[in-house]
Coordinates of C-alpha atoms and ligand atoms in Angstrom, one line a residue:
Chain A
X1 CA 0.0 0.0 0.0
X2 CA 1.3 3.4 -1.0
X3 CA 0.0 5.8 1.7
X4 CA -0.2 9.5 0.8
X5 CA -1.8 10.8 4.0
X6 CA -1.4 9.5 7.5
X7 CA -3.4 10.7 10.4
X8 CA -3.0 9.3 13.9
X9 CA -5.0 9.9 17.1
X10 CA -6.2 13.3 15.9
X11 CA -8.3 15.2 18.5
X12 CA -9.9 18.6 18.7
X13 CA -11.8 20.1 21.7
X14 CA -13.8 23.3 21.5
X15 CA -14.0 24.3 25.2
X16 CA -15.5 21.2 26.7
X17 CA -16.9 19.8 23.5
X18 CA -14.9 17.0 21.9
X19 CA -15.6 17.7 18.2
X20 CA -13.0 15.1 17.0
X21 CA -11.6 12.3 19.1
X22 CA -8.9 9.7 18.4
X23 CA -9.4 10.0 14.6
X24 CA -7.0 8.0 12.5
X25 CA -6.8 7.6 8.7
X26 CA -4.5 6.2 6.1
X27 CA -5.2 7.3 2.6
X28 CA -3.9 5.2 -0.3
X29 CA -2.7 7.1 -3.3
X30 CA -5.3 7.3 -6.0
X31 CA -8.3 6.2 -4.0
X32 CA -11.5 8.0 -3.2
X33 CA -12.3 7.9 0.5
X34 CA -15.7 8.8 2.0
X35 CA -16.2 10.6 5.3
X36 CA -19.8 10.4 6.4
X37 CA -21.8 10.8 9.6
X38 CA -24.8 12.8 11.0
X39 CA -24.8 16.6 11.3
X40 CA -22.2 17.8 13.9
X41 CA -20.3 14.5 13.8
X42 CA -17.0 16.4 13.2
X43 CA -16.4 15.9 9.5
X44 CA -15.8 19.5 8.5
X45 CA -13.7 20.0 11.7
X46 CA -11.4 17.2 10.4
X47 CA -11.0 19.1 7.1
X48 CA -10.3 22.3 9.0
X49 CA -7.7 20.5 11.0
X50 CA -6.1 19.0 7.9
X51 CA -5.9 22.4 6.2
X52 CA -4.5 24.3 9.2
X53 CA -7.6 26.4 9.9
X54 CA -7.8 24.8 13.3
X55 CA -4.9 23.4 15.2
X56 CA -5.4 19.9 16.8
X57 CA -5.4 19.4 20.5
X58 CA -3.9 15.9 20.0
X59 CA -2.5 13.6 17.3
X60 CA -0.3 13.7 14.2
X61 CA -0.9 14.3 10.5
X62 CA 1.5 13.9 7.6
X63 CA 1.2 14.2 3.9
X64 CA 3.7 12.0 2.1
X65 CA 5.8 12.0 5.2
X66 CA 5.8 15.7 5.8
X67 CA 4.3 16.8 9.1
X68 CA 1.3 19.1 8.8
X69 CA 0.6 19.9 12.4
X70 CA 1.4 23.6 13.2
X71 CA 1.8 24.7 9.6
X72 CA -0.1 27.6 8.1
X73 CA -3.0 27.0 5.8
X74 CA -1.2 28.4 2.8
X75 CA 1.7 26.1 3.5
X76 CA -0.4 23.0 3.6
X77 CA -2.1 24.1 0.3
X78 CA 1.4 24.5 -1.2
X79 CA 2.3 21.0 0.0
X80 CA -0.6 19.7 -2.1
X81 CA -3.8 19.6 -0.1
X82 CA -6.7 21.4 -2.0
X83 CA -10.2 21.8 -0.7
X84 CA -13.7 23.1 -1.2
X85 CA -15.9 24.6 1.5
X86 CA -19.2 23.5 2.8
X87 CA -20.3 27.1 3.1
X88 CA -19.0 28.2 -0.3
X89 CA -16.1 30.7 -0.1
X90 CA -15.6 32.0 -3.6
X91 CA -14.2 35.4 -4.5
X92 CA -17.8 36.4 -5.2
X93 CA -17.1 39.9 -6.6
X94 CA -14.7 38.6 -9.2
X95 CA -15.4 36.8 -12.5
X96 CA -15.6 33.1 -12.7
X97 CA -12.3 32.8 -14.6
X98 CA -10.5 35.2 -12.2
X99 CA -11.5 32.9 -9.4
X100 CA -9.5 30.1 -11.0
X101 CA -6.7 32.3 -12.1
X102 CA -6.3 33.5 -8.5
X103 CA -5.4 30.0 -7.4
X104 CA -2.7 29.6 -10.1
X105 CA 0.2 31.0 -8.0
X106 CA 2.2 27.7 -8.5
X107 CA 2.3 28.4 -12.2
X108 CA 3.5 32.0 -11.9
X109 CA 7.3 31.6 -11.5
X110 CA 8.1 35.2 -12.4
X111 CA 9.3 37.9 -9.9
X112 CA 8.2 41.5 -9.3
X113 CA 10.6 42.9 -11.8
X114 CA 9.1 40.7 -14.5
X115 CA 5.7 41.9 -13.5
X116 CA 6.6 45.6 -13.6
X117 CA 8.3 45.4 -17.0
X118 CA 5.9 42.7 -18.4
X119 CA 8.9 40.6 -19.5
X120 CA 8.6 37.6 -21.8
X121 CA 8.7 35.4 -18.8
X122 CA 5.7 37.2 -17.3
X123 CA 3.8 37.0 -20.6
X124 CA 4.5 33.3 -21.0
X125 CA 3.4 32.4 -17.5
X126 CA 0.3 34.5 -17.7
X127 CA -0.7 33.0 -21.0
X128 CA -0.2 29.6 -19.6
X129 CA -2.3 30.4 -16.5
X130 CA -5.2 31.8 -18.6
X131 CA -5.2 28.8 -20.9
X132 CA -5.2 26.3 -18.0
X133 CA -8.0 28.2 -16.2
X134 CA -10.1 28.0 -19.4
X135 CA -9.4 24.3 -19.7
X136 CA -10.4 23.7 -16.1
X137 CA -13.6 25.7 -16.5
X138 CA -14.4 23.7 -19.7
X139 CA -13.8 20.5 -17.8
X140 CA -16.4 21.5 -15.2
X141 CA -18.9 22.8 -17.8
X142 CA -18.4 26.4 -16.8
X143 CA -16.7 27.5 -20.0
X144 CA -19.8 29.4 -21.1
X145 CA -20.0 31.6 -17.9
X146 CA -16.3 32.4 -17.5
X147 CA -16.9 36.2 -17.5
X148 CA -19.8 36.2 -15.2
X149 CA -19.5 37.4 -11.6
X150 CA -18.9 34.3 -9.5
X151 CA -21.4 35.4 -6.8
X152 CA -24.2 35.5 -9.5
X153 CA -23.9 31.8 -10.4
X154 CA -26.5 29.3 -9.2
X155 CA -25.5 27.2 -6.2
X156 CA -24.5 24.1 -8.1
X157 CA -22.2 26.0 -10.4
X158 CA -20.6 27.7 -7.5
X159 CA -19.8 24.4 -6.0
X160 CA -18.2 23.3 -9.3
X161 CA -16.3 26.5 -9.5
X162 CA -14.8 25.8 -6.0
X163 CA -13.6 22.5 -7.4
X164 CA -12.1 24.2 -10.5
X165 CA -10.3 26.7 -8.3
X166 CA -9.0 24.0 -6.0
X167 CA -7.6 22.1 -9.0
X168 CA -5.9 25.2 -10.3
X169 CA -3.5 25.0 -7.4
X170 CA -2.4 21.5 -8.5
X171 CA -3.2 19.5 -5.4
X172 CA -2.3 15.9 -4.9
X173 CA -5.0 15.4 -2.3
X174 CA -8.4 17.0 -2.8
X175 CA -10.8 17.5 0.1
X176 CA -14.5 17.9 -1.0
X177 CA -16.9 19.1 1.6
X178 CA -20.5 18.2 0.5
X179 CA -19.9 18.9 -3.2
X180 CA -23.4 17.6 -4.1
X181 CA -25.3 19.7 -1.6
X182 CA -28.2 21.4 -3.3
X183 CA -27.9 19.2 -6.4
X184 CA -30.6 16.9 -7.6
X185 CA -30.1 13.2 -8.3
X186 CA -29.1 13.8 -12.0
X187 CA -26.6 16.5 -11.2
X188 CA -25.2 14.4 -8.4
X189 CA -24.5 11.5 -10.8
X190 CA -22.9 13.9 -13.2
X191 CA -20.7 15.1 -10.4
X192 CA -19.8 11.5 -9.6
X193 CA -18.6 11.0 -13.2
X194 CA -16.7 14.2 -13.0
X195 CA -14.9 13.4 -9.8
X196 CA -13.8 10.0 -11.2
X197 CA -12.6 11.7 -14.3
X198 CA -10.4 14.3 -12.5
X199 CA -9.1 11.8 -10.1
X200 CA -7.7 9.9 -13.0
X201 CA -6.6 12.8 -15.1
X202 CA -4.7 14.6 -12.4
X203 CA -3.6 11.5 -10.5
X204 CA -5.5 12.7 -7.4
X205 CA -6.4 11.2 -4.1
X206 CA -9.9 12.4 -2.9
X207 CA -11.4 12.6 0.6
X208 CA -15.1 13.3 0.3
X209 CA -17.7 14.4 2.8
X210 CA -21.2 13.8 1.4
X211 CA -24.7 13.2 2.7
X212 CA -26.1 11.9 -0.7
X213 CA -25.6 8.1 0.0
X214 CA -26.1 7.3 -3.6
X215 CA -23.0 9.4 -4.4
X216 CA -20.9 8.0 -1.6
X217 CA -21.7 4.3 -2.2
X218 CA -21.2 4.7 -5.9
X219 CA -17.9 6.4 -5.9
X220 CA -15.9 5.6 -2.7
X221 CA -13.3 2.9 -2.5
X222 CA -13.4 3.1 1.3
X223 CA -15.6 4.9 3.8
X224 CA -15.1 6.1 7.4
X225 CA -18.2 6.8 9.5
X226 CA -18.1 9.4 12.3
X227 CA -20.5 9.9 15.1
X228 CA -20.0 12.5 17.9
X229 CA -16.4 12.9 16.8
X230 CA -15.7 9.2 17.1
X231 CA -15.0 6.7 14.3
X232 CA -17.6 4.0 14.5
X233 CA -16.8 2.2 11.3
X234 CA -14.2 2.1 8.5
X235 CA -14.4 -0.2 5.5
X236 CA -15.5 -0.7 1.9
X237 CA -19.1 0.5 1.1
X238 CA -20.6 -3.0 1.4
X239 CA -19.3 -3.4 4.9
X240 CA -20.4 0.0 6.0
X241 CA -23.9 -0.5 4.6
X242 CA -24.2 -3.7 6.6
X243 CA -22.8 -2.4 9.8
X244 CA -25.3 -2.3 12.6
X245 CA -24.0 0.7 14.5
X246 CA -23.8 2.7 11.3
X247 CA -27.4 2.0 10.5
X248 CA -28.4 3.0 14.0
X249 CA -26.4 6.2 14.1
X250 CA -26.7 7.4 10.5
X251 CA -28.1 5.4 7.7
X252 CA -31.4 4.7 9.4
X253 CA -31.7 8.4 10.1
X254 CA -31.0 9.4 6.5
X255 CA -33.5 7.0 5.2
X256 CA -36.0 8.6 7.5
X257 CA -34.9 12.0 6.4
X258 CA -35.3 11.2 2.7
X259 CA -38.7 9.7 3.2
Chain B
X1 CA 3.9 78.3 -21.2
X2 CA 1.9 77.5 -18.1
X3 CA 1.8 80.1 -15.3
X4 CA 3.8 79.1 -12.3
X5 CA 0.6 78.8 -10.3
X6 CA -0.7 76.2 -12.8
X7 CA 2.6 74.4 -12.8
X8 CA 2.5 74.3 -9.0
X9 CA -1.0 72.8 -9.1
X10 CA 0.1 70.1 -11.5
X11 CA 3.1 69.2 -9.5
X12 CA 0.9 69.0 -6.3
X13 CA -1.5 66.7 -8.2
X14 CA 1.4 64.5 -9.3
X15 CA 2.8 64.2 -5.8
X16 CA -0.6 63.3 -4.4
X17 CA -1.2 60.8 -7.2
X18 CA 2.0 59.0 -6.2
X19 CA 1.1 58.8 -2.6
X20 CA -2.5 57.8 -3.4
X21 CA -1.3 55.1 -5.8
X22 CA 0.4 53.4 -2.8
X23 CA -2.7 53.7 -0.7
X24 CA -4.7 52.3 -3.5
X25 CA -2.6 49.2 -3.5
X26 CA -2.9 48.9 0.2
X27 CA -6.6 49.9 0.8
X28 CA -8.2 49.5 -2.6
X29 CA -6.6 46.2 -3.5
X30 CA -5.5 44.5 -0.3
X31 CA -8.3 45.9 1.8
X32 CA -6.2 47.2 4.6
X33 CA -6.9 50.6 6.1
X34 CA -4.0 52.8 7.2
X35 CA -4.0 56.2 8.8
X36 CA -0.2 56.4 8.9
X37 CA 0.8 56.9 5.3
X38 CA 1.5 60.6 5.8
X39 CA 4.1 59.4 8.4
X40 CA 5.9 57.5 5.6
X41 CA 5.6 60.6 3.4
X42 CA 7.3 62.6 6.3
X43 CA 10.1 60.0 6.5
X44 CA 10.7 60.3 2.7
X45 CA 10.5 64.1 2.9
X46 CA 12.9 64.5 5.8
X47 CA 15.4 61.8 4.8
X48 CA 15.7 63.1 1.3
X49 CA 15.8 66.7 2.4
X50 CA 18.6 66.0 4.9
X51 CA 20.5 64.0 2.4
X52 CA 20.3 66.9 -0.1
X53 CA 21.1 69.7 2.2
X54 CA 23.5 68.2 4.8
X55 CA 25.2 65.5 2.7
X56 CA 24.9 67.3 -0.7
X57 CA 23.6 64.0 -2.2
X58 CA 22.3 64.2 -5.8
X59 CA 18.5 64.5 -6.1
X60 CA 18.0 60.9 -7.3
X61 CA 20.1 59.5 -4.4
X62 CA 18.2 61.6 -1.9
X63 CA 14.9 60.3 -3.3
X64 CA 16.0 56.7 -3.2
X65 CA 17.3 57.2 0.4
X66 CA 13.9 58.5 1.4
X67 CA 12.1 55.6 -0.3
X68 CA 14.4 53.0 1.3
X69 CA 14.0 54.4 4.8
X70 CA 10.2 54.4 4.4
X71 CA 10.4 50.8 3.1
X72 CA 12.5 49.6 6.1
X73 CA 10.3 51.3 8.7
X74 CA 7.2 50.0 6.8
X75 CA 8.6 46.5 6.9
X76 CA 9.3 46.6 10.6
X77 CA 5.9 48.2 11.5
X78 CA 4.1 45.7 9.2
X79 CA 5.8 42.8 10.9
X80 CA 4.7 44.0 14.3
X81 CA 1.1 45.0 13.4
X82 CA -0.2 43.1 10.4
X83 CA -0.9 40.1 12.5
X84 CA -3.5 42.2 14.4
X85 CA -7.1 42.4 13.4
X86 CA -8.0 45.0 10.9
X87 CA -9.2 47.7 13.3
X88 CA -6.2 47.3 15.6
X89 CA -3.9 47.6 12.6
X90 CA -5.6 50.8 11.7
X91 CA -5.0 52.2 15.2
X92 CA -1.4 51.1 15.2
X93 CA -0.8 53.0 11.9
X94 CA -2.5 56.0 13.4
X95 CA -0.2 55.8 16.4
X96 CA 2.8 55.5 14.0
X97 CA 1.8 58.7 12.2
X98 CA 1.8 60.5 15.5
X99 CA 5.1 59.1 16.6
X100 CA 6.8 60.2 13.5
X101 CA 5.6 63.8 14.1
X102 CA 6.8 63.7 17.7
X103 CA 10.2 62.3 16.8
X104 CA 10.7 64.9 14.1
X105 CA 10.0 67.6 16.7
X106 CA 12.2 65.9 19.3
X107 CA 15.3 65.6 17.1
X108 CA 15.2 69.2 16.2
X109 CA 19.0 69.4 15.9
X110 CA 18.8 67.4 12.7
X111 CA 15.2 68.1 11.5
X112 CA 14.7 71.7 12.6
X113 CA 11.8 70.5 14.8
X114 CA 8.5 72.4 14.8
X115 CA 10.2 75.4 13.1
X116 CA 10.7 73.3 10.0
X117 CA 13.5 72.4 7.7
X118 CA 14.4 74.9 5.1
X119 CA 16.7 75.6 2.1
X120 CA 15.9 72.4 0.3
X121 CA 17.0 72.7 -3.3
X122 CA 14.1 73.1 -5.7
X123 CA 14.6 70.0 -7.8
X124 CA 11.0 68.8 -8.4
X125 CA 10.2 70.4 -11.8
X126 CA 7.0 70.0 -13.7
X127 CA 8.4 67.4 -16.0
X128 CA 10.1 65.4 -13.4
X129 CA 6.8 65.3 -11.4
X130 CA 4.7 64.3 -14.4
X131 CA 7.1 61.6 -15.6
X132 CA 7.5 60.1 -12.1
X133 CA 3.8 60.2 -11.4
X134 CA 3.0 58.5 -14.7
X135 CA 5.8 56.0 -14.1
X136 CA 4.5 55.2 -10.6
X137 CA 1.0 54.6 -11.8
X138 CA 2.3 52.4 -14.6
X139 CA 4.3 50.3 -12.1
X140 CA 1.3 49.9 -9.9
X141 CA -1.0 49.0 -12.8
X142 CA 1.4 46.4 -14.0
X143 CA 1.7 44.9 -10.5
X144 CA -2.0 44.8 -10.2
X145 CA -2.2 42.8 -13.4
X146 CA 0.2 40.2 -12.2
X147 CA 0.1 37.5 -9.5
X148 CA 1.0 40.2 -7.0
X149 CA -2.1 42.2 -7.6
X150 CA -4.2 39.0 -7.7
X151 CA -2.8 37.9 -4.3
X152 CA -3.6 41.4 -2.8
X153 CA -7.1 41.0 -4.2
X154 CA -7.5 37.5 -2.8
X155 CA -6.5 38.9 0.7
X156 CA -9.2 41.6 0.4
X157 CA -11.9 39.3 -0.9
X158 CA -11.7 36.2 1.1
X159 CA -8.7 35.4 3.3
X160 CA -9.6 31.8 4.2
X161 CA -10.0 30.9 0.5
X162 CA -6.8 32.7 -0.4
X163 CA -4.9 30.6 2.1
X164 CA -6.6 27.5 0.9
X165 CA -5.2 28.0 -2.6
X166 CA -1.7 28.5 -1.3
X167 CA -1.5 32.3 -0.9
X168 CA 0.6 33.4 2.1
X169 CA -1.8 36.2 3.2
X170 CA 0.6 37.7 5.8
X171 CA 3.4 38.0 3.3
X172 CA 1.2 39.8 0.7
X173 CA -0.3 42.2 3.3
X174 CA 3.3 42.9 4.3
X175 CA 4.2 43.5 0.6
X176 CA 1.3 45.8 0.0
X177 CA 2.1 47.8 3.2
X178 CA 5.8 48.2 2.3
X179 CA 4.9 49.2 -1.3
X180 CA 2.5 51.8 0.0
X181 CA 5.2 53.1 2.4
X182 CA 7.6 53.3 -0.5
X183 CA 5.2 55.3 -2.7
X184 CA 4.5 57.6 0.2
X185 CA 8.2 58.1 0.9
X186 CA 8.8 58.8 -2.8
X187 CA 6.0 61.4 -2.8
X188 CA 7.5 62.9 0.3
X189 CA 10.9 63.3 -1.3
X190 CA 9.4 65.1 -4.3
X191 CA 7.2 67.2 -2.0
X192 CA 10.3 68.4 0.0
X193 CA 12.2 69.3 -3.1
X194 CA 9.2 71.2 -4.5
X195 CA 8.2 73.3 -1.5
X196 CA 11.9 73.7 -0.4
X197 CA 10.6 74.0 3.2
X198 CA 8.9 71.3 5.3
X199 CA 7.3 71.2 8.8
X200 CA 6.0 68.2 10.5
X201 CA 2.4 69.6 10.4
X202 CA 2.3 69.0 6.7
X203 CA 2.3 65.3 7.3
X204 CA -0.3 65.0 10.0
X205 CA -3.2 62.6 10.4
X206 CA -5.4 64.8 8.2
X207 CA -3.1 64.1 5.3
X208 CA -3.3 60.4 5.9
X209 CA -7.0 60.5 6.1
X210 CA -7.2 62.4 2.9
X211 CA -5.3 59.7 1.1
X212 CA -7.6 57.0 2.4
X213 CA -10.7 59.1 1.6
X214 CA -9.4 59.7 -1.9
X215 CA -9.1 55.9 -2.5
X216 CA -12.5 55.2 -1.0
X217 CA -14.2 57.9 -3.1
X218 CA -12.4 56.6 -6.2
X219 CA -13.7 53.1 -5.5
X220 CA -12.1 50.0 -4.2
X221 CA -10.3 47.8 -6.6
X222 CA -9.8 50.5 -9.2
X223 CA -6.5 52.2 -9.6
X224 CA -7.9 54.6 -12.3
X225 CA -10.7 55.5 -9.9
X226 CA -8.1 56.4 -7.2
X227 CA -6.2 58.5 -9.7
X228 CA -9.2 60.4 -11.0
X229 CA -10.5 61.0 -7.5
X230 CA -7.1 62.2 -6.5
X231 CA -7.0 64.7 -9.4
X232 CA -10.5 66.0 -8.6
X233 CA -10.1 66.1 -4.9
X234 CA -6.8 67.9 -5.1
X235 CA -7.9 70.5 -7.7
X236 CA -11.4 71.4 -6.5
X237 CA -10.4 73.0 -3.2
X238 CA -7.5 74.8 -5.0
X239 CA -9.7 76.1 -7.8
X240 CA -12.2 77.4 -5.4
X241 CA -9.8 79.2 -3.1
X242 CA -12.4 80.9 -1.1
X243 CA -13.6 77.4 0.0
X244 CA -10.1 76.3 1.0
X245 CA -10.9 76.5 4.7
X246 CA -13.8 74.2 4.1
X247 CA -11.5 71.6 2.6
X248 CA -12.2 68.9 5.2
X249 CA -15.9 69.6 5.1
X250 CA -15.8 69.2 1.3
X251 CA -14.0 65.8 1.6
X252 CA -16.5 64.7 4.3
X253 CA -19.4 65.5 2.1
X254 CA -17.9 63.8 -0.9
X255 CA -17.5 60.6 1.2
X256 CA -21.1 60.8 2.5
X257 CA -22.4 61.4 -1.1
X258 CA -20.4 58.5 -2.5
X259 CA -21.5 56.1 0.2
X260 CA -25.1 57.1 -0.4
X261 CA -25.1 57.2 -4.2
X262 CA -22.4 54.7 -5.2
X263 CA -21.3 52.6 -2.2
X264 CA -18.5 50.9 -4.2
X265 CA -17.0 54.3 -5.0
X266 CA -16.7 56.2 -8.3
X267 CA -15.2 53.4 -10.2
X268 CA -15.4 50.5 -7.7
X269 CA -14.3 47.2 -9.3
X270 CA -13.8 48.8 -12.7
X271 CA -10.8 50.3 -14.5
X272 CA -11.2 53.1 -16.9
X273 CA -10.7 51.7 -20.4
X274 CA -12.3 52.0 -23.8
X275 CA -13.8 48.5 -23.4
X276 CA -15.4 49.5 -20.1
X277 CA -16.8 52.8 -21.5
X278 CA -18.3 51.0 -24.5
X279 CA -19.8 48.4 -22.3
X280 CA -21.4 51.1 -20.1
X281 CA -22.8 52.9 -23.1
X282 CA -24.3 49.7 -24.5
X283 CA -25.8 48.9 -21.1
X284 CA -27.3 52.3 -20.9
X285 CA -28.7 52.1 -24.4
X286 CA -30.1 48.7 -23.5
X287 CA -31.8 50.1 -20.4
X288 CA -33.4 53.0 -22.3
X289 CA -34.5 50.6 -25.0
X290 CA -36.2 48.3 -22.6
X291 CA -37.8 51.3 -20.9
X292 CA -39.2 52.4 -24.2
X293 CA -40.5 48.9 -24.9
X294 CA -42.3 48.9 -21.5
X295 CA -44.0 52.2 -22.1
Ligands
ATP1 N1 -15.3 27.0 15.7 C1 -16.0 26.2 16.5 N2 -16.2 26.6 17.7 C2 -17.0 25.8 18.6 N3 -17.5 24.6 18.2 C3 -17.4 24.2 16.9 C4 -16.6 25.0 16.0 N4 -16.6 24.4 14.8 C5 -17.3 23.2 15.0 N5 -17.8 23.1 16.2 C6 -18.5 22.0 16.8 O1 -17.9 20.8 16.5 C7 -18.9 19.8 16.2 C8 -18.6 19.3 14.8 O2 -18.9 20.2 13.8 P1 -18.6 20.0 12.2 O3 -18.9 21.2 11.5 O4 -17.3 19.4 12.1 O5 -19.7 18.9 11.9 P2 -20.0 18.2 10.5 O6 -19.8 16.7 10.7 O7 -19.3 18.8 9.4 O8 -21.6 18.5 10.3 P3 -22.5 18.8 9.1 O9 -22.9 17.5 8.4 O10 -23.7 19.5 9.6 O11 -21.7 19.7 8.2 C9 -20.2 20.5 16.3 O12 -20.8 20.2 17.5 C10 -19.9 22.0 16.2 O13 -20.9 22.7 16.9
MG2 MG1 -19.8 19.9 7.8

């Protein structure tokens, strides 16, 4: 097994509340891993810990052997973890394509002098960045709205734009926080196809938080189930679906919710 | 040839444009508010003036010395204060502006104190001022259209997302702050070598406030808006001399009017360009056309 991410004994307390407790995870390169559980289970908190927005109160995290604990968010992103946000965080005032271009810092190798004098190096990098941004937007089916204001897009398109923006930074591990929220069944299935596609094309590993069980069961190689910050199950989709405590804590509840 | 009064006005506009360009990078693009930029202008003015008068340095060397000192102090101040929340940063810069004034008065052996520093050689001619102002705006415009400007904008728009795509927000706040200090120091050096006589009062908090107001009126995220607003707000009180004592009142009213009529400022989020003008005209025509259809 070729592990890309290794988390051991991760914990986070907010005051007295234990949002994440003894969380461990090994991600195999190239896989899609699901993270599910009821509302408030601690899923988003784990993403925030992994991306340096929160700092853990216990445990270790490493990406390809590099320690992540204590690093700034931007540094973790530069090391190769990209993410989307459950509560969408686009640059709403800017155009769709500018949102993607903003994230292309890795492809801009020029310095300040190049920028001031618009040297050939500056022009070459900028042309490359624009071209790649357009390719990413086309890939997500947003090519037609690239000059619109990002904040004016419908919800589903905003979620897709967040994915395009995350990809522009060339991550090796992509964290998706409820990418199908607000999408109908058809759009969700389209998203599934898309996630598979980019995983392959960009040689990505994906960690996915999602409440749409059809999406999760369809796409994930393995799934971890959380409840009140604790891991109650970890296995392939079949095992998870058959697990008694998962049904009690979550799957039963979602069936109820959907009915 | 222009009268010396007109020349003086143009030079004043050019100097203000340079300082405001720096504040535009800091406030309009990075979203940080500073009430200390007149302090950096004072540093540039005094350092370059002392270099010219006491050390007989050539004009260019004096100017560069002023810019460098402003940059170094800006870097140190940024390091200490940019980690603070926005409003605390603002208060820290305000304090900095005051401290600069007090220090200039305290070291009166070198600076002339409250009596001022005189006999500065008149080196800032009309052409030098115009060329340097145009050059400064061009440098800022090119920076804005590069990854540097994008990273400033990302800080202003959405810090969490900026970090999530790998932008070191602290570093780019620091960069914008140092750049704004450098532009202010540069403007200060030109100012000193135009008026030939400087006193600390010329660089007080009012001056800092005017820079910020100019940028807000011109519109956030618009360098051309800042420049236009700077030209208008510098010239209007000068042209209506009798109103000069109401200058602050005038600025205040301009701000209130802008906030009420166009909250994003004169040119908020737009740059003046032929494409933009054409688009506006088309939009207007579209609006009138649809109105006609309705009636
Ligand atoms: N900044 C914070 N301060 C205090 N408590 C927090 C904070 N962030 C999260 N929590 C708490 O941690 C727990 C886990 O929240 P989290 O957002 O991780 O849940 P989640 O699994 O993502 O839920 P959902 O499915 O609703 O998105 C909740 O009880 C929440 O109230
Ligand atoms: Mg969540």
